[in-house]
Every structure is written in structure tokens, then in C-alpha cells.
XYZ file of C-alpha atoms in Angstrom:
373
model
C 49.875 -55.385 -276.360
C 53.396 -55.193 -275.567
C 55.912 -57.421 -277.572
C 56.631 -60.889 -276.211
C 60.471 -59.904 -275.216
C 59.052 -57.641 -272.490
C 57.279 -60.285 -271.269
C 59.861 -62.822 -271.217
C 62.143 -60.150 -269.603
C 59.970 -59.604 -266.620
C 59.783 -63.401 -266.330
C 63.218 -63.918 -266.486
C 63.983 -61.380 -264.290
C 61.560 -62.379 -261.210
C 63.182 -65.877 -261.998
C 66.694 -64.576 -261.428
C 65.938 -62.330 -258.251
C 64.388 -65.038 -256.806
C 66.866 -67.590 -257.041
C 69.357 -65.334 -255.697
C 67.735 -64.328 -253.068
C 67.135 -67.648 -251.682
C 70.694 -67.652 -249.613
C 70.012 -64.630 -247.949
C 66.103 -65.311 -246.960
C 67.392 -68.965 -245.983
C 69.661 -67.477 -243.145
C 66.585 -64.850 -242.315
C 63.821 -67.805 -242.149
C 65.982 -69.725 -239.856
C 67.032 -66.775 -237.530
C 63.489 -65.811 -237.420
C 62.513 -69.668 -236.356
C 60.432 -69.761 -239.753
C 61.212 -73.610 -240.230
C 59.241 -76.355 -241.205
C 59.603 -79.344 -238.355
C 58.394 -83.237 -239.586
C 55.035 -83.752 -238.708
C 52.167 -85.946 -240.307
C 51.443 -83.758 -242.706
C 54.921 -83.041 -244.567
C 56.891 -86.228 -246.230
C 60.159 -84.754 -245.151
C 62.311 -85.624 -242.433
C 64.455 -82.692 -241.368
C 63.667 -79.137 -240.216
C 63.202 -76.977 -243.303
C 63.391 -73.355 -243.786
C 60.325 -71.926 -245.148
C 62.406 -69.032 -246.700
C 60.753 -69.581 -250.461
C 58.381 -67.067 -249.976
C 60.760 -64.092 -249.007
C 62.738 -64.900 -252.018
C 59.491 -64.709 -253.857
C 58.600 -61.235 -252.905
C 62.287 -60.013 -254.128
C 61.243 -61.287 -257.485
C 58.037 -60.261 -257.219
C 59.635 -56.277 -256.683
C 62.205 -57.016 -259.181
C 60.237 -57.769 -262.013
C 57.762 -54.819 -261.145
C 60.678 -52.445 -260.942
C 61.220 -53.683 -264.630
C 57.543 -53.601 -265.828
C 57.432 -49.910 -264.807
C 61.020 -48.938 -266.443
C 59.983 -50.742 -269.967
C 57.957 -48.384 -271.722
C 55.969 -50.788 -273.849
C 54.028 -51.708 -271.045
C 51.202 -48.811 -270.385
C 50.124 -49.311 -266.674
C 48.280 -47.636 -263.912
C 49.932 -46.944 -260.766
C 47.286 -47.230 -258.149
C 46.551 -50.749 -259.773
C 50.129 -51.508 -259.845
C 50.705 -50.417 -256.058
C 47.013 -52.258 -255.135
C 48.103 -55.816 -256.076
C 51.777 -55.250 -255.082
C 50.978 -54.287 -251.224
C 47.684 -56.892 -251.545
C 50.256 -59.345 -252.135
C 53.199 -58.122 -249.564
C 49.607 -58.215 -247.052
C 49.367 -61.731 -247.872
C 52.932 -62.795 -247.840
C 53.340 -61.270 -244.303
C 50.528 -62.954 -242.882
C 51.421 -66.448 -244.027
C 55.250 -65.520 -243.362
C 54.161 -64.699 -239.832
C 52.206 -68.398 -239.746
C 55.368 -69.884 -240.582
C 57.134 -68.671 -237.672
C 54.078 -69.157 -234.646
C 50.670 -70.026 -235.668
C 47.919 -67.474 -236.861
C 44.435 -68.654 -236.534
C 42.572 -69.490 -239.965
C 39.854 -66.795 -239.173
C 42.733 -64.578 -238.907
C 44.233 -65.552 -242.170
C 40.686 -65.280 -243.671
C 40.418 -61.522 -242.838
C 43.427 -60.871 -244.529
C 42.182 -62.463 -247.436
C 39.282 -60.454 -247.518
C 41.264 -57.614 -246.479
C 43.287 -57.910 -250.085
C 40.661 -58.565 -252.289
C 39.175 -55.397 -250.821
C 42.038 -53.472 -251.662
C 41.752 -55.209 -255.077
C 38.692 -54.191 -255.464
C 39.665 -50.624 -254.606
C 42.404 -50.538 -256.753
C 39.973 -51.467 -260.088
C 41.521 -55.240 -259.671
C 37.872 -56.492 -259.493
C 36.088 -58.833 -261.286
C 33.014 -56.916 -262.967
C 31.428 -59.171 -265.584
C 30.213 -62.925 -265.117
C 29.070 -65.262 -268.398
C 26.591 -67.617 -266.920
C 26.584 -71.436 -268.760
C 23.891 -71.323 -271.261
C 22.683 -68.023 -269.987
C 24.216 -64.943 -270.670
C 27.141 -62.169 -269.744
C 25.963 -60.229 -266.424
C 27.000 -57.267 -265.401
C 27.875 -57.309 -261.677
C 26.861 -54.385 -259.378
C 29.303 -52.803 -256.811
C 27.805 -55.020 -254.250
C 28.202 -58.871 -256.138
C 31.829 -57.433 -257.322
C 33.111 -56.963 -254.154
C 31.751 -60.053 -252.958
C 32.777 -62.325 -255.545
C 36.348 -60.824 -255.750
C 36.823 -61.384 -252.196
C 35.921 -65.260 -252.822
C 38.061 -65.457 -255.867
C 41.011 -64.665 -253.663
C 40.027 -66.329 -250.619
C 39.519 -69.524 -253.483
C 43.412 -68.994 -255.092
C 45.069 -68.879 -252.049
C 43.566 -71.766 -250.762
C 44.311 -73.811 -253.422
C 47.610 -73.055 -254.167
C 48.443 -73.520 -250.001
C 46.262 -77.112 -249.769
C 48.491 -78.383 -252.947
C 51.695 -77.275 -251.017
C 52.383 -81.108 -250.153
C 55.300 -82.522 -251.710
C 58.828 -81.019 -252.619
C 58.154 -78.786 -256.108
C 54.552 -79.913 -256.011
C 53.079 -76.188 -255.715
C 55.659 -74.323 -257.613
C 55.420 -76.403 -260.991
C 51.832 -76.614 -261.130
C 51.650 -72.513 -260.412
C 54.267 -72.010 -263.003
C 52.852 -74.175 -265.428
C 49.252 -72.723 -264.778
C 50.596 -69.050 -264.696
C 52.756 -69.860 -268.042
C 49.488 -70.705 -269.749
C 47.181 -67.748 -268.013
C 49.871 -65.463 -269.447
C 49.634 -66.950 -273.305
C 45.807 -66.830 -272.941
C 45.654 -63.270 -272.260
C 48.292 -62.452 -274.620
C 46.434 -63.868 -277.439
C 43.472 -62.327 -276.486
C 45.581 -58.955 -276.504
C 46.381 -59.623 -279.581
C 42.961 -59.954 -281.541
C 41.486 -56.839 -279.290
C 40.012 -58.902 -276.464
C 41.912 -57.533 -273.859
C 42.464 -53.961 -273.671
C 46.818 -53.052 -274.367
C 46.480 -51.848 -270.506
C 45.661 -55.177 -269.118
C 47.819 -56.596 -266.266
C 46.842 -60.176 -266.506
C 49.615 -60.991 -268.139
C 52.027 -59.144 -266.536
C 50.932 -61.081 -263.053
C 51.017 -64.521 -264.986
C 54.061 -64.082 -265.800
C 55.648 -62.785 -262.551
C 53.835 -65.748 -261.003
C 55.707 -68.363 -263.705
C 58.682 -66.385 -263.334
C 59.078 -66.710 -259.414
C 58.460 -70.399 -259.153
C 61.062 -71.010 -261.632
C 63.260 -69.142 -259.868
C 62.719 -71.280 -256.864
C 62.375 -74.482 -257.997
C 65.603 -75.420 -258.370
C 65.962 -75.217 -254.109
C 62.634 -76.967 -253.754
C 62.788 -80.309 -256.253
C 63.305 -82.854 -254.051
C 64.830 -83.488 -251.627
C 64.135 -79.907 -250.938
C 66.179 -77.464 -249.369
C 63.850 -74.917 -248.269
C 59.882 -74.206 -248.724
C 57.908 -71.581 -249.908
C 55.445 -71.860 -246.672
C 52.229 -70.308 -246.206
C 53.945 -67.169 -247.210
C 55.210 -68.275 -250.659
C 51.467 -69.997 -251.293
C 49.699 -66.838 -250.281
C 51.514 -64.277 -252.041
C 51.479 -66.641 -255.269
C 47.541 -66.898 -254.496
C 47.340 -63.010 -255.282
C 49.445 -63.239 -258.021
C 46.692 -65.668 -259.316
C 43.762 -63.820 -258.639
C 45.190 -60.629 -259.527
C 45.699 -62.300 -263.343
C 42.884 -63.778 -263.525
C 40.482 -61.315 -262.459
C 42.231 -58.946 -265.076
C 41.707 -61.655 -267.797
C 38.596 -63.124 -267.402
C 36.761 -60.808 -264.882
C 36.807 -57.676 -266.783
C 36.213 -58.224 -270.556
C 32.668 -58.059 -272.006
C 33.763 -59.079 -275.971
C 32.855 -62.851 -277.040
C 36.136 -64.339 -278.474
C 35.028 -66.596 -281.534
C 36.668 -69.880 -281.493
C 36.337 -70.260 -277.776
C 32.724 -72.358 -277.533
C 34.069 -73.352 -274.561
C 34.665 -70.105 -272.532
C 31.593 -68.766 -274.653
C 29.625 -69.879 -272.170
C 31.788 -69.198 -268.761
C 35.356 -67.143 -268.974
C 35.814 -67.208 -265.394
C 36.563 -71.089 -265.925
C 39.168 -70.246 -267.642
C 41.585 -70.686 -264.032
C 39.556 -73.050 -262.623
C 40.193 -75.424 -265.959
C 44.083 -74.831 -265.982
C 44.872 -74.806 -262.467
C 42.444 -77.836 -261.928
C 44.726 -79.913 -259.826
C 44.684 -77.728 -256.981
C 41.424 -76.775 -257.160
C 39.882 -80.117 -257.833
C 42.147 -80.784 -254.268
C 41.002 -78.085 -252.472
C 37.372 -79.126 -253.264
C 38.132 -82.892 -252.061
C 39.672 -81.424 -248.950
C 37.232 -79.603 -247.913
C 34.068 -82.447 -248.472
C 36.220 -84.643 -246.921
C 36.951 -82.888 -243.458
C 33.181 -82.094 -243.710
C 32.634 -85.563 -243.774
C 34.601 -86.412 -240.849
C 33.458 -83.118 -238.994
C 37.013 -81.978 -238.517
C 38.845 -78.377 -239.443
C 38.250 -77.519 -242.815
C 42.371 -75.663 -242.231
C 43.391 -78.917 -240.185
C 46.236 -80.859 -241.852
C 45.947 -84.268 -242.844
C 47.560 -87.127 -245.826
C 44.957 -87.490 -247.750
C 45.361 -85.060 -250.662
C 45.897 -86.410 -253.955
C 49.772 -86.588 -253.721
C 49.869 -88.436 -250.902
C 47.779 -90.907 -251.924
C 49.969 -91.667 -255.226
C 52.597 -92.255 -252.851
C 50.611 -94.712 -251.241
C 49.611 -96.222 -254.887
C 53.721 -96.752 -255.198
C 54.757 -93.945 -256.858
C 57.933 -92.225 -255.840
C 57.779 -88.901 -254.417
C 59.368 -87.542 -257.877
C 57.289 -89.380 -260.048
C 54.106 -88.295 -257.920
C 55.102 -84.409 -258.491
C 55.208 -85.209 -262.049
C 52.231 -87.007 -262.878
C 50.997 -83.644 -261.260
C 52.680 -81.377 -263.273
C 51.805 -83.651 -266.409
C 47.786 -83.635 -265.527
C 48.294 -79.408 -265.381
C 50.342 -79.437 -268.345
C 47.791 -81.840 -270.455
C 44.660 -79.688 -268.764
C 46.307 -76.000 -270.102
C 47.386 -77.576 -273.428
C 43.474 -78.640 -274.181
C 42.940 -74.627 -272.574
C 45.068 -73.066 -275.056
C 44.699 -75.536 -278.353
C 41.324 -73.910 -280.115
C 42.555 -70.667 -278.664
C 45.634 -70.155 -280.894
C 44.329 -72.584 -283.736
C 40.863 -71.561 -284.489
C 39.676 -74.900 -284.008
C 38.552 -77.760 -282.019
C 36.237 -75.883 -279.552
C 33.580 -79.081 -279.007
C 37.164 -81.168 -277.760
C 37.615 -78.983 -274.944
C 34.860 -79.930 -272.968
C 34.679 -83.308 -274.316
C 38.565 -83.824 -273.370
C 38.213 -82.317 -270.082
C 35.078 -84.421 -268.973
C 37.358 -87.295 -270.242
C 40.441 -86.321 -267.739
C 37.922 -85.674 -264.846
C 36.021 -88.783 -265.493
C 39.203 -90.843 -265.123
C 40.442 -88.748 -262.323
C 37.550 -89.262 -260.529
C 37.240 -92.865 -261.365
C 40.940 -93.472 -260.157
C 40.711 -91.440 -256.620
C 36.907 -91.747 -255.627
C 36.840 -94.940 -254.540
C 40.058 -94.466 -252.774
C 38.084 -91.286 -250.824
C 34.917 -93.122 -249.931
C 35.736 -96.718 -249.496
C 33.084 -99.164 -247.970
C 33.466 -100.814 -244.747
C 34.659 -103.999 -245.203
C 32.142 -107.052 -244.042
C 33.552 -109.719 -242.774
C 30.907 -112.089 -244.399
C 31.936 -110.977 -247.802
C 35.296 -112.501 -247.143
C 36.287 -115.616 -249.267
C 36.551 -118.428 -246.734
C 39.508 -120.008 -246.179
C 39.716 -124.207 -246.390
């Protein structure tokens, strides 16, 4: 694997690029009419430039012009060029949202249309470790069609937890941060192959948030839109389909991921995800748009509890940071495998238990009502 200074060079890097780059894609965004008006889904109160995204993709090519001018870092080109223009696919369609509106069947075919050229490009994810089961091999056929809904499934979350100023961008970089010390410890007792990308995406992905974040803490100054979330979606997908899609070796120490690697993403990003799976039962429930916007996701709610909106993006951040610490723990140590599933049952048990009732609450009856002398 290549040493950890190359890694925090590309990372620093697409952090730089991208917080430069902000200026000049603010002026573009608002020229273009790429602005985010108040509405009832945003908590902000002014028209915002959704330039975040733009600025993204500058880091994004920055940090790849420096991955391919280090020479530690052996790469292929066509997979190199397959994620980059997967991810400038993506970016362009939810850039082009953030100007006029593009239909959500028409943002789903581009989906598909990236994880296609994923797939293409050997960014596909080949082996699956079902629980108590076994590893399976996947055909051509359940590839394709599982790496298409592995994509489809990052960029939706990372776009549903777009809510509140810095929301998205810390939990990405957090969850990226920690994708990209997973897969460099598995690089470094043979796991991963010295070739593998998935930490090169992680930590582009880390690297471009924190180069943004600074204009998008609140109160922000501009937002990553639909482009930003999209292109960071392939930057997620494209790391961890590398990672946990295409090794076949067990990794002793790791009961945990034993028995299902592909969790791996879904455990540290599980704020997002966790919301995107609440958002979609619960415009099932009221027969609405699974894409329509509403202010029920978990942020808005701890607004509602009386949290501030800065204090709401951290208790975020903190739940992502606490669920990739219990991730990476037995991972570098050697020990505690049986806590990892025992601590994360714990955290979703409370989480649960502190937002259910608050999704599904009982009509009130009037009868139940103390009565007043």
C-alpha cells in the first residue's frame, strides 16, 4: 500500500482546491440562477448559491491530478477515468437540478447510467458475504444489478441528509475519513490488493468536504446542492465497492464483518442511511413522493426537540463519529469483535427509542384527556 503521506497529500490537496475554488463557482452558481430560494424544506432564510458542488469537482480533479503524478500509488487508468467521468455524470445532473428542476426518474437513469459505467470500468462489486451463510460469488448479471443499487443507495443518502448548514459535509467527511483507515489497514495485512482505489476515493471524499466546510457551517454561505450530494454519492460508492465489494480473504479479528463486509458503509455512514430508510417508509405511509421534500428528517426534528441548529449538526456528526469509532476499534486492536454488534444494537436501540415514537405518534382521544375541575 502506499505510505500514509500520499494519502494525506491527496486529501489535503482536494481540501485546498476546493476551498479556493468556492469564490469563483459562487459567482458561476449565481450567474447560472443555481440558488437555493427559502422554502419548507431548507431552515435558511436567504437565497443561497448552490456553488459547493462545482468547487467539489475542482478538488475532486486536483487531487486525481496528484494521485496519478505520485508514483507510490499503482493505478489503472480506465478505472481511474470510469469513476472520474461517473462522478462529473452525476455532478452535472444534480448541478443542472439546481438551476431548473430534473425529474427524479431522470435523475434515476443517471444513476444507473454511472454505476454502469462503474461496472464497465471493473468498479463493481463482485463478492457478497451473506450473515451466517457464506461468501458468494456474484455472476455478471447480480453484479451489475447490485452495483447499480449501491449507487442509486449512496447518492440518495448523502442528498436526503443534505438538511441543515454542514449537516452533509461532516458526516461524509467523517464517514469517508474512516472508509479510508479501514481499507488502509486492510492494505496493510494483505486484505486489499496495493492497487486498490478505495482509499484513494475515501480520502478525496474527506478531503473535499473539508475543503468546503468552512463556507457551509452555519449560517452558510453557499450549498453543495444536488450536485455536491451526487458527485460525493459516487465518491462513496466508488470506495466502497473497491473495499468491501471486491475482496474474497476473511480478515481475523473482524467477527463482525465476518459475516457481511458490505455493512461495512452502511454501519459508518448510518445516519444518512438510517434517514433515507425513515424517509422513504414514511412518504409510503402517507402515499406521497418518495423524492418530495418535507421536515421530517431527523435534523429537523432535533430542532423541534430544542436543539439549536449548531448543536443539531453536531449531535449528528457525534452519532457518525461514535458509529465509525466502534467500526474501526477491533479493526486496528485485534480485539473486541462481540462489542461491535452489541454496541451498535445499543446506539440503534436508543435511536430508535428516541425518534419512533416521534414518527408514528397515536391520535390523540379526547376521552383519555385528564378532566379539568
Amino acid at each position: 500500500m502506499p505510505p500514509i503521506w500520499a494519502y494525506i497529500l491527496v486529501g489535503v490537496i482536494a481540501a485546498a482546491a476546493t476551498f479556493t475554488s468556492v469564490a469563483l463557482t459562487t459567482r458561476i452558481a449565481v450567474r447560472l440562477n443555481a440558488v437555493v430560494m427559502p422554502g419548507d424544506r431548507g431552515v435558511h432564510h436567504t437565497p443561497t448559491p448552490a456553488a459547493g458542488g462545482a468547487a467539489m469537482m475542482v478538488g475532486v480533479i486536483a487531487a486525481l491530478i496528484a494521485v496519478l503524478a505520485i508514483s507510490s500509488f499503482s493505478t489503472d487508468l480506465t478505472h481511474i477515468f470510469g469513476v472520474l467521468i461517473a462522478t462529473l455524470l452525476l455532478f452535472a445532473v444534480g448541478f443542472l437540478d439546481d438551476q431548473r428542476f430534473v425529474s427524479a426518474p431522470a435523475k434515476l437513469a443517471a444513476m444507473a447510467a454511472a454505476a454502469v459505467l462503474l461496472f464497465i470500468t471493473d468498479t463493481s462489486i463482485e463478492v457478497f458475504r451473506i450473515p451466517f451463510y457464506d461468501l458468494v460469488l456474484l455472476s455478471d448479471d447480480w453484479s451489475l444489478l447490485i452495483t447499480v443499487l449501491w449507487v442509486i443507495g449512496m447518492a440518495n443518502a448523502v442528498n436526503l441528509v443534505d438538511g441543515l448548514d454542514g449537516l452533509a459535509a461532516g458526516i461524509v467527511a467523517i464517514g469517508a475519513g474512516a472508509i479510508c483507515l479501514y481499507a488502509i489497514r486492510l492494505g496493510d495485512v494483505g486484505v486489499l490488493d496495493a492497487s486498490n482505489t478505495g482509499a484513494i476515493w475515501a480520502v478525496i471524499a474527506c478531503g473535499v468536504c473539508v475543503g468546503f466546510l468552512p463556507h457551509n457551517v452555519y449560517p452558510a454561505r453557499v450549498f453543495m446542492g444536488d450536485g455536491g450530494a451526487l458527485l460525493l454519492g459516487a465518491l462513496l460508492a466508488a470506495s466502497t465497492i473497491s473495499v468491501g465489494g471486491q475482496s474474497t480473504p476473511e480478515f481475523s479479528g473482524q467477527a463482525f464483518f465476518f459475516y457481511a463486509p458490505l455493512v461495512i458503509p452502511l454501519v459508518i455512514l448510518g445516519v444518512p442511511i438510517v434517514d433515507t430508510a425513515f424517509a422513504i417508509a414514511r412518504r409510503a405511509l402517507k402515499r406521497s413522493d418518495v423524492a418530495a421534500a418535507d421536515r421530517e428528517h431527523m435534523h429537523h426534528r432535533l430542532i423541534r426537540l430544542g436543539h439549536g441548529h449548531r448543536r443539531a449538526v453536531l449531535i449528528m456528526w457525534l452519532w457518525t463519529t461514535l458509529l465509525a469509532a466502534l467500526v474501526l476499534y477491533p479493526t486496528y486492536t485485534g480485539r473486541g469483535d462481540a462489542l461491535v454488534p452489541i454496541g451498535i444494537a445499543a446506539l440503534a436501540l436508543l435511536l430508535y427509542t428516541f425518534f419512533l415514537p416521534r414518527y408514528f405518534k397515536p391520535p390523540i382521544n379526547s376521552s383519555d384527556l385528564p378532566h379539568l375541575p
